[in-house]
mmCIF file of C-alpha atoms and ligand atoms in Angstrom:
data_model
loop_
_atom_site.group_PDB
_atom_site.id
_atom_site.type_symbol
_atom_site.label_atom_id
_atom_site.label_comp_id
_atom_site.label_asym_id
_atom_site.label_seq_id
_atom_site.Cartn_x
_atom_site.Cartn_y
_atom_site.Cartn_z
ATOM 1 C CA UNK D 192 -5.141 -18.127 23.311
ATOM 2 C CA UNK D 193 -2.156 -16.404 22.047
ATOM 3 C CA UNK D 194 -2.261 -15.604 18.200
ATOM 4 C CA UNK D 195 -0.022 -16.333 15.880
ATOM 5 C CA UNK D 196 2.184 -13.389 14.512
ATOM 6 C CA UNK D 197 1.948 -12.651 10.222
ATOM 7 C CA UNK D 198 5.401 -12.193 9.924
ATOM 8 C CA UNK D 199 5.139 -9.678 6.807
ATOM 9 C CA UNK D 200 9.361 -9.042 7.061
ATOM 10 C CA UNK D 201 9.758 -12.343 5.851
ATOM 11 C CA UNK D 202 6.517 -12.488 3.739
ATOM 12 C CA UNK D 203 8.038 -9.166 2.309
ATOM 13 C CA UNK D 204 11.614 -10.787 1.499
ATOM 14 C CA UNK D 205 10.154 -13.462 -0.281
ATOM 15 C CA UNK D 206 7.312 -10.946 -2.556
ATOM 16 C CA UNK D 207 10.883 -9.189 -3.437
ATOM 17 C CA UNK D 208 13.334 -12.291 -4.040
ATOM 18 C CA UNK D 209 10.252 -12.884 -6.265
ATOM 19 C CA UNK D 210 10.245 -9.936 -8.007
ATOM 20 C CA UNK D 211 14.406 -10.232 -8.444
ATOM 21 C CA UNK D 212 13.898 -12.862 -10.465
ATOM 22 C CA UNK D 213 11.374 -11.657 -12.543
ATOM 23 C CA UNK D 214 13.515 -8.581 -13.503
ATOM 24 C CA UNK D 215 16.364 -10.708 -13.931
ATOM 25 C CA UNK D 216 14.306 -12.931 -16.697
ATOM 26 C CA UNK D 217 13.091 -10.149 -18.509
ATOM 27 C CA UNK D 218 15.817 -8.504 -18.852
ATOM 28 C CA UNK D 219 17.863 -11.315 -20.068
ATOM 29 C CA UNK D 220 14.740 -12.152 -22.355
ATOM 30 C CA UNK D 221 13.357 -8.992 -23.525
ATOM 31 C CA UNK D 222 16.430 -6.650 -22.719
ATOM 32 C CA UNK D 223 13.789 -4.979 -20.366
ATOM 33 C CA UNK D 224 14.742 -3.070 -17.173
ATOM 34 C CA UNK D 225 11.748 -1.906 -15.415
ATOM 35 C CA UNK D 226 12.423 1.285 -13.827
ATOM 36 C CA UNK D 227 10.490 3.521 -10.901
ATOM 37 C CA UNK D 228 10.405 7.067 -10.747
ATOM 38 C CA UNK D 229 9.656 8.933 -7.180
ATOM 39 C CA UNK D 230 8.799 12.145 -7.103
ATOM 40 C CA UNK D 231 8.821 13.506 -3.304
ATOM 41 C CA UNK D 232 8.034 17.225 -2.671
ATOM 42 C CA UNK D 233 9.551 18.955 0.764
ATOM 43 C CA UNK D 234 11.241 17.488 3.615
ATOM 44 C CA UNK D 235 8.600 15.709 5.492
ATOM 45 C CA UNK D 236 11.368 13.373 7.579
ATOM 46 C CA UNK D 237 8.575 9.997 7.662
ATOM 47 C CA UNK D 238 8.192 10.627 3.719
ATOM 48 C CA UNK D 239 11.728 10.963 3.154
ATOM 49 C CA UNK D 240 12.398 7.471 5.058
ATOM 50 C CA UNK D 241 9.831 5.451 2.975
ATOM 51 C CA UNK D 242 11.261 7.531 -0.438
ATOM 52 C CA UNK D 243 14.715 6.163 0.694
ATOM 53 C CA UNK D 244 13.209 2.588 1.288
ATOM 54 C CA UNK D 245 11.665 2.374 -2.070
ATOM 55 C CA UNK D 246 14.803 3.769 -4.008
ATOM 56 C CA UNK D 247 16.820 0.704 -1.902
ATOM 57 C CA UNK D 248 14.732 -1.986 -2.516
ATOM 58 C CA UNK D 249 13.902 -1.047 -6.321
ATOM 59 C CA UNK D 250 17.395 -1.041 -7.417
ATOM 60 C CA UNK D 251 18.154 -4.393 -4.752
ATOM 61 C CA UNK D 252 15.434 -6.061 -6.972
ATOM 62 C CA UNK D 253 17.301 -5.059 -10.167
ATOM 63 C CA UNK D 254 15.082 -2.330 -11.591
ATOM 64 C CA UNK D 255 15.798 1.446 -12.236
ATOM 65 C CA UNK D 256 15.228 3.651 -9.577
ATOM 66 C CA UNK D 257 14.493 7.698 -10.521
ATOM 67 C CA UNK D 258 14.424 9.535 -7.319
ATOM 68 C CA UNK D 259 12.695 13.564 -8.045
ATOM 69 C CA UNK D 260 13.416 15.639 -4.768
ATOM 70 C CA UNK D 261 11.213 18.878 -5.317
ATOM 71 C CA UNK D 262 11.675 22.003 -2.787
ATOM 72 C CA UNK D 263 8.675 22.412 -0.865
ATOM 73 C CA UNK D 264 7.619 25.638 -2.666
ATOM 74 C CA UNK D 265 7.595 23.611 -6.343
ATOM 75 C CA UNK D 266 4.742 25.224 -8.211
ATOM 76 C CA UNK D 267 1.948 23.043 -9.340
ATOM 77 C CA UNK D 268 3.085 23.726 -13.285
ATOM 78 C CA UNK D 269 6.614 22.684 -12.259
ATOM 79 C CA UNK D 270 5.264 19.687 -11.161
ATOM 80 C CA UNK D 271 3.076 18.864 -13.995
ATOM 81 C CA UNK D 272 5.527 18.958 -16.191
ATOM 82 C CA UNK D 273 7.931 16.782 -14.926
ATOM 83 C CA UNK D 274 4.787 14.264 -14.640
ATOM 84 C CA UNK D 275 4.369 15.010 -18.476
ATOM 85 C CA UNK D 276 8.107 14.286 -18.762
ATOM 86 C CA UNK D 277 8.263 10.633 -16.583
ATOM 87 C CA UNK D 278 4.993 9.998 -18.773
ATOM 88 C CA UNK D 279 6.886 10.026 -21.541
ATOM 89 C CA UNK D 280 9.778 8.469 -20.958
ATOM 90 C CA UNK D 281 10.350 4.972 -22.683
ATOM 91 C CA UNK D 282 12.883 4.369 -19.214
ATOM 92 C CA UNK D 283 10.256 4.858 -16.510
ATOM 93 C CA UNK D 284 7.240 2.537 -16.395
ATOM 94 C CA UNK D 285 6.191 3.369 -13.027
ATOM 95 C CA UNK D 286 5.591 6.764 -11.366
ATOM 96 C CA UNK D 287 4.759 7.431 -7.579
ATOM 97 C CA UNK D 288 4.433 10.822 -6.467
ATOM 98 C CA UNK D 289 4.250 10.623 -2.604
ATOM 99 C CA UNK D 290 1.567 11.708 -0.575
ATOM 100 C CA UNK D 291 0.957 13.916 1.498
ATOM 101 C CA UNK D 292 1.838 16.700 -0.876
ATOM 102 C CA UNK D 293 2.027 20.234 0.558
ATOM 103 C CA UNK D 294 -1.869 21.436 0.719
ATOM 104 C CA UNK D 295 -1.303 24.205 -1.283
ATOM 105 C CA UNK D 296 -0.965 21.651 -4.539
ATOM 106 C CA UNK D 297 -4.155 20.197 -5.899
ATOM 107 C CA UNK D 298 -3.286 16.651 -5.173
ATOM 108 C CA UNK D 299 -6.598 15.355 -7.421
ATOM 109 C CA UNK D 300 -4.831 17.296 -10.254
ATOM 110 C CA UNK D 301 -1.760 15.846 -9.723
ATOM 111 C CA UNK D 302 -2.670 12.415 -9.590
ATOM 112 C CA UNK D 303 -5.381 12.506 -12.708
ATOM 113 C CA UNK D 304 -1.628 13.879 -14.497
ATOM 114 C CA UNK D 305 -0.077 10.354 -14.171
ATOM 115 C CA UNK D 306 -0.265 7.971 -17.181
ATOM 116 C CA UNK D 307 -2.948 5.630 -16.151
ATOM 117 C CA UNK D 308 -0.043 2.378 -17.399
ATOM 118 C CA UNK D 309 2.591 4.004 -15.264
ATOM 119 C CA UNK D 310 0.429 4.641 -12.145
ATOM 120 C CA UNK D 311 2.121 2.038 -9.894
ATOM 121 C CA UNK D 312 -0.130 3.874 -6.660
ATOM 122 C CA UNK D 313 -3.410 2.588 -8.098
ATOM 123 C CA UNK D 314 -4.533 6.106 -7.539
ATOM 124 C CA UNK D 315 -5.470 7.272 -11.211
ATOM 125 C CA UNK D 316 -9.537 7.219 -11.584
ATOM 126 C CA UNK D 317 -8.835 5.362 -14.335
ATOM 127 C CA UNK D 318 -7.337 1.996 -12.027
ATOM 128 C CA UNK D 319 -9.632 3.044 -9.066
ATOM 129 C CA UNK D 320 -12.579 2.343 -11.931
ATOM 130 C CA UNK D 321 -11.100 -0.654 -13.354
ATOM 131 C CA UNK D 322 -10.257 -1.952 -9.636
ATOM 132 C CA UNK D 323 -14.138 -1.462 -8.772
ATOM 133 C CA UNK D 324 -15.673 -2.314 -12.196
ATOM 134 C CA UNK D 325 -13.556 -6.057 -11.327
ATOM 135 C CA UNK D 326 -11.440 -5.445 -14.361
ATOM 136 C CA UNK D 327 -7.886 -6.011 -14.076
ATOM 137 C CA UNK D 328 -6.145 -2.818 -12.767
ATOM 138 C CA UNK D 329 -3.147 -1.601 -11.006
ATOM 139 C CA UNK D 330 -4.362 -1.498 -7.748
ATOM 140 C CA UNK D 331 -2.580 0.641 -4.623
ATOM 141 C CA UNK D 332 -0.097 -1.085 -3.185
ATOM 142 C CA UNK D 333 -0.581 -1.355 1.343
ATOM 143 C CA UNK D 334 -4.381 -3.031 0.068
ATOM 144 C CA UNK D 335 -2.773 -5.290 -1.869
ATOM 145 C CA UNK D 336 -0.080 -6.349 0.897
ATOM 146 C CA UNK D 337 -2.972 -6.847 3.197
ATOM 147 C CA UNK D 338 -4.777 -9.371 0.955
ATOM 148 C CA UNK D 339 -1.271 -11.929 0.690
ATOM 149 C CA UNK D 340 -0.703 -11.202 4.413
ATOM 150 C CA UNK D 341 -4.603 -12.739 4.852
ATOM 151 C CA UNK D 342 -3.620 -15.162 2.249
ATOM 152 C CA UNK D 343 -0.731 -16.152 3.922
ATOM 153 C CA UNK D 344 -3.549 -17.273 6.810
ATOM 154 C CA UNK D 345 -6.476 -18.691 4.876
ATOM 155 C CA UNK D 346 -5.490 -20.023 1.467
ATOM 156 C CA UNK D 347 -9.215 -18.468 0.080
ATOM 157 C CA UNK D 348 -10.883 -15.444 1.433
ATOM 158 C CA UNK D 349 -14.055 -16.512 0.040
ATOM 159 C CA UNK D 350 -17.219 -16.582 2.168
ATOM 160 C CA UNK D 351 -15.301 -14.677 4.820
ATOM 161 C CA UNK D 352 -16.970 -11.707 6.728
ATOM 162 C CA UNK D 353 -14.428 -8.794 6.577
ATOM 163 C CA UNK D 354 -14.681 -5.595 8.126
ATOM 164 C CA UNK D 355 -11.862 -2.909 6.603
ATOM 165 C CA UNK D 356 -11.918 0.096 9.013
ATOM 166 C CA UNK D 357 -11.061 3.584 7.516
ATOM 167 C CA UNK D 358 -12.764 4.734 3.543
ATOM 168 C CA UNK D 359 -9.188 6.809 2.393
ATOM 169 C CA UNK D 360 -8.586 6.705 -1.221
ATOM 170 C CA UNK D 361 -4.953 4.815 -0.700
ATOM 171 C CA UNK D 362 -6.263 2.065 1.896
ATOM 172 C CA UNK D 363 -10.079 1.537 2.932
ATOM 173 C CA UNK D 364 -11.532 1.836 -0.662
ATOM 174 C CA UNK D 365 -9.204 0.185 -2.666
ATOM 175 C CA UNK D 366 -9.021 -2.877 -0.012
ATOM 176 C CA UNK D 367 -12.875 -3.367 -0.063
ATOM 177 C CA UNK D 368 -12.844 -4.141 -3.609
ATOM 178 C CA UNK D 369 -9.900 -6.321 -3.330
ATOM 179 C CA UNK D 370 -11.683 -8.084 -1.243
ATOM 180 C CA UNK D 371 -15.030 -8.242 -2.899
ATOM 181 C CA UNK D 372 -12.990 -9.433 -5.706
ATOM 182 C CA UNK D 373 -12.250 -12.419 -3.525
ATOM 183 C CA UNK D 374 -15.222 -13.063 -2.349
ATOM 184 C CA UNK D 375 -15.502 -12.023 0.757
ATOM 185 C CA UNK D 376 -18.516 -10.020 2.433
ATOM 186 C CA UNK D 377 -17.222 -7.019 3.301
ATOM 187 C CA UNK D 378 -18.049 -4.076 5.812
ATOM 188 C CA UNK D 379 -16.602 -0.942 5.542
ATOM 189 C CA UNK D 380 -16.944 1.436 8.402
ATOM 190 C CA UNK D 381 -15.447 4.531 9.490
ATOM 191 C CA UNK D 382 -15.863 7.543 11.760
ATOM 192 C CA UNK D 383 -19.810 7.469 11.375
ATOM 193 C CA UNK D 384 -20.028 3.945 11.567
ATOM 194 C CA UNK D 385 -22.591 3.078 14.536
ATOM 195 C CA UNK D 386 -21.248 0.251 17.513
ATOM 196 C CA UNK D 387 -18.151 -0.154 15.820
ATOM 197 C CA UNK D 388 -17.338 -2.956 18.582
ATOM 198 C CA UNK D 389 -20.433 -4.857 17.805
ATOM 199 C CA UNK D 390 -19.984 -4.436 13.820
ATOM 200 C CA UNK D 391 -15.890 -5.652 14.341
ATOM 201 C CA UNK D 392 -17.433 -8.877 16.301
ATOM 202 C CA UNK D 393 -18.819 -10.418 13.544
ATOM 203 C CA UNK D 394 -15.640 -10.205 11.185
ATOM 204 C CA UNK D 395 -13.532 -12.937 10.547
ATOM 205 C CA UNK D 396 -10.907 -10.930 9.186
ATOM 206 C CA UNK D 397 -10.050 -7.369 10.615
ATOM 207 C CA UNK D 398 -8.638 -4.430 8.919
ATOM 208 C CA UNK D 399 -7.752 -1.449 10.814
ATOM 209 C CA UNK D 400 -7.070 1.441 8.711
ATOM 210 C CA UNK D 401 -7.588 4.813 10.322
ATOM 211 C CA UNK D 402 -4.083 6.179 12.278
ATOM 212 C CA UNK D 403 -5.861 6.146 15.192
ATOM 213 C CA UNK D 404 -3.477 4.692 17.709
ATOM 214 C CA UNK D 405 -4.375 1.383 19.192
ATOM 215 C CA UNK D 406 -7.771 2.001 18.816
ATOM 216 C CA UNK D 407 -9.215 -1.244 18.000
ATOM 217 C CA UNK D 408 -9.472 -3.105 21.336
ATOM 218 C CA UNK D 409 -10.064 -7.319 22.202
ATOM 219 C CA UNK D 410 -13.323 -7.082 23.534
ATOM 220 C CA UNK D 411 -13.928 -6.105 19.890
ATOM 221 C CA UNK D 412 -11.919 -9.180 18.075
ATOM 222 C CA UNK D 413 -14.282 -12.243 17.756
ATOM 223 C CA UNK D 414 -11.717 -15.309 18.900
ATOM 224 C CA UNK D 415 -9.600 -16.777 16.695
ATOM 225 C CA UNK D 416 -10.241 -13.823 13.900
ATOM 226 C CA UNK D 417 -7.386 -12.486 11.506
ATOM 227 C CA UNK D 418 -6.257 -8.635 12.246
ATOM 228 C CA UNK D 419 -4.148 -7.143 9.959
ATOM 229 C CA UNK D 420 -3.177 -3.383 11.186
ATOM 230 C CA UNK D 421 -2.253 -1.119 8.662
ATOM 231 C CA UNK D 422 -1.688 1.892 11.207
ATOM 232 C CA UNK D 423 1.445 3.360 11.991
ATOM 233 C CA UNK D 424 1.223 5.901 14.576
ATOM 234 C CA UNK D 425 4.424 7.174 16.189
ATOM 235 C CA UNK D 426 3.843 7.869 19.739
ATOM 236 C CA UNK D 427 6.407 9.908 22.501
ATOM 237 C CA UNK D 428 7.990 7.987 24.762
ATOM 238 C CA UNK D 429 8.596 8.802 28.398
ATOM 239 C CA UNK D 430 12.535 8.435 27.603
ATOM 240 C CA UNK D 431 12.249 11.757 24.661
ATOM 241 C CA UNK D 432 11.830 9.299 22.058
ATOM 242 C CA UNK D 433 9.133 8.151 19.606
ATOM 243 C CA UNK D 434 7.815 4.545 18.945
ATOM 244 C CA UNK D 435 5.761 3.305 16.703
ATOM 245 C CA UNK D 436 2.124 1.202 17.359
ATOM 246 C CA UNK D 437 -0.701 0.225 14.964
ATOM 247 C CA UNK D 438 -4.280 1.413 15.277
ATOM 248 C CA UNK D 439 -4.666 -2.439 17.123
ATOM 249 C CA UNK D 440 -4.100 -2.842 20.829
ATOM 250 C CA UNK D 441 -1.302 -5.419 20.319
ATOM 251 C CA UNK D 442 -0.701 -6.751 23.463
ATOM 252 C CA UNK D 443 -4.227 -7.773 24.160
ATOM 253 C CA UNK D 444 -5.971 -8.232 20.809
ATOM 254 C CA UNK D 445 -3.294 -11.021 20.051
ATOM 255 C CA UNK D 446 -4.302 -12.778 23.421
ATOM 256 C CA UNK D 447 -8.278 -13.119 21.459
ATOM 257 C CA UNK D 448 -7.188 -12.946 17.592
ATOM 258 C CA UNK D 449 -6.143 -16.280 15.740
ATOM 259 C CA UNK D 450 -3.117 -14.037 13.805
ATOM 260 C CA UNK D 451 -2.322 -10.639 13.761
ATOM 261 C CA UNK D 452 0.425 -8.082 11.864
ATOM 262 C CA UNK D 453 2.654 -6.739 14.254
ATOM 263 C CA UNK D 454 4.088 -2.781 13.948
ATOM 264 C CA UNK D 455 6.370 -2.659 13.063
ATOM 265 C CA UNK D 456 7.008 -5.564 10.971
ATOM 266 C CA UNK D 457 3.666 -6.097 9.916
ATOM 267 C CA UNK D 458 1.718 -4.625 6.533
ATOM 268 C CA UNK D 459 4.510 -1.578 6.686
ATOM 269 C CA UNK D 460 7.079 -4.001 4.519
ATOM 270 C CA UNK D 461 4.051 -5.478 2.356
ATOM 271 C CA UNK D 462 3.813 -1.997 1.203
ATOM 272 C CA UNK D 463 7.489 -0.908 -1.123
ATOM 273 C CA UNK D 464 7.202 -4.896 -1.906
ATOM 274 C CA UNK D 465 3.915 -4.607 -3.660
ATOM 275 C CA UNK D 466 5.150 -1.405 -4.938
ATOM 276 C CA UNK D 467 7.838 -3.438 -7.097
ATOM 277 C CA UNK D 468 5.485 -6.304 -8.027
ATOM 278 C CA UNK D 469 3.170 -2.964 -9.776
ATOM 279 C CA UNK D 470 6.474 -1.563 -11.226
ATOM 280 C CA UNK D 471 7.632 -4.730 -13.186
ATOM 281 C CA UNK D 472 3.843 -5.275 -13.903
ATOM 282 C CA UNK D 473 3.424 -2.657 -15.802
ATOM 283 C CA UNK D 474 6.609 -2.641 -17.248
ATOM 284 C CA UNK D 475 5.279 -5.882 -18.619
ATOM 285 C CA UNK D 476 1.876 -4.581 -19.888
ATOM 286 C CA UNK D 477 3.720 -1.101 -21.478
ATOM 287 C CA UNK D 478 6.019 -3.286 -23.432
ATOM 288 C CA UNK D 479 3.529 -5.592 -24.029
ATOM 289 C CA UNK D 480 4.834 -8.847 -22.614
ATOM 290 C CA UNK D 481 2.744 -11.321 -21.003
ATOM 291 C CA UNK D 482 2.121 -11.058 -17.344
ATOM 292 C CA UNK D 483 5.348 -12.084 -15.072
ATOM 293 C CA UNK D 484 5.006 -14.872 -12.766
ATOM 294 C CA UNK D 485 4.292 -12.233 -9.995
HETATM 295 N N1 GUN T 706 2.199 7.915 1.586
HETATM 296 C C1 GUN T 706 2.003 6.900 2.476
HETATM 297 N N2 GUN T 706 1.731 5.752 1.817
HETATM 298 C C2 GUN T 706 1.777 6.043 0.500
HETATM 299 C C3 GUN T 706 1.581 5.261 -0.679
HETATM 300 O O1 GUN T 706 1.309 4.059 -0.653
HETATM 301 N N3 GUN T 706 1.685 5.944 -1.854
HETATM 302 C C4 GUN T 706 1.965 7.269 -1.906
HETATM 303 N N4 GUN T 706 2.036 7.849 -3.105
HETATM 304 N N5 GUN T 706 2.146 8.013 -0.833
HETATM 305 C C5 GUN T 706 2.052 7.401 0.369
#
């Protein structure tokens, strides 16, 4: 059995030509632009290429794009206030500061700063509550690619025994409730979990979310079962370069798995496409519109 390949670049292309159109409608109805601001501290080269990505695709889908480039000795005050300042400006209805964020900045602090209606990362407490109360909430944005990449599968989710890999705030949490919320059963496990092989067998749909590189193996992948890798791990190559691989052993899982997410190509281009779907959402819900078609 060979699976067949989620193609999330196309998937991706179509979420965005999407969102395009949305913009373009409520701009030409409401005179509304939605616009994203990006606040990315230091120089961290894999940050700075997804902080490029987003500012690309925001303005290709006809929003406002704010890009904040901080030195990587901002002070936490600095930083605060230019939170308080994107808060309040009527121009920016989504803010994502990107993570990781030097250690020596209280990242909890940082986060609880964000208006709760601008918080396009679904990383306020506020959203992470609504998301697991089942109340509608800006949820974070790679969870949210992996549920229409499984959609893009199995038209309903429900009755479906999931297993979501990794517990971090951004991914494992966030994606458990999604799925709840579609009635799935869910199992989360994570570096404590017991017989992770035997736990992964049972799942119907497979979420690997740990950066563990090519860690989930087919002996674990009950045939014909959805994988959706989230991981991107960049490994050296023999030739003094680096490529990138999931936390899924590609080459074998996809001879047991009905579909799997390649890396790249996979949930990676899911993720600045969801970002833009949050972005005009709550550009929508601060100028209190009805929801947009996407
Ligand atoms: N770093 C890696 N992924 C993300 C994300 O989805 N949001 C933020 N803020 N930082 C990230």
């Amino acid at each position: 059995m060979t699976a067949r390949i989620i193609d999330g670049k196309t998937i991706a292309a179509e979420l965005r030509a999407q969102v395009a159109g949305e913009v373009a409608r409520v701009r030409r109805d409401h005179g509304l632009t939605p616009g994203l601001a990006v606040v990315l501290v230091g120089n961290d080269p894999a940050s700075e290429v997804y902080v490029r990505s987003k500012h690309t695709q925001t303005q290709a889908a006809g929003m406002a794009s704010f890009e904040h480039k901080l030195p990587a000795e901002v002070s936490q005050e600095h930083l605060l206030a230019l939170i308080a300042k994107l808060n309040r400006d009527p121009t920016v209805h989504g803010i994502l500061v990107q993570l990781p964020l030097p250690k020596r900045l209280d990242t909890e602090t940082i986060i609880n700063a964000i208006d709760p209606a601008k918080d396009v990362d679904g990383l306020h407490p506020h959203n992470a509550g609504r998301l697991a109360g089942g109340f509608a909430a800006l949820a974070p944005c790679t969870p949210l690619g992996c549920i229409i990449l499984s959609k893009s599968v199995h038209t309903s989710l429900a009755g479906m025994n999931a297993i979501v890999i990794g517990r971090s705030n951004l991914v494992g949490r966030p994606l458990l409730q999604l799925l709840l919320n579609e009635n799935a059963t869910v199992t989360i496990a994570h570096s404590r979990s017991r017989d992770l092989a035997k736990l992964c067998a049972q799942a119907d749909l497979v979420y690997a979310a740990v950066g563990k590189p090519e860690m989930v193996r087919a002996d674990w992948i009950k045939p014909g079962a959805t994988v959706i890798d989230v991981g991107i791990n960049r490994l050296p190559t023999a030739a003094g370069k680096t490529k990138l691989v999931g936390d899924v052993a590609f080459a074998e899982v996809s001879q047991v798995a009905g579909a799997i997410t390649p890396v790249p190509g996979g949930v990676g281009q899911m993720t600045v496409a969801c970002l833009l779907v949050n972005t005009l959402r709550a550009a929508c819900a601060i100028a209190g519109l009805p929801k947009p078609a996407v």
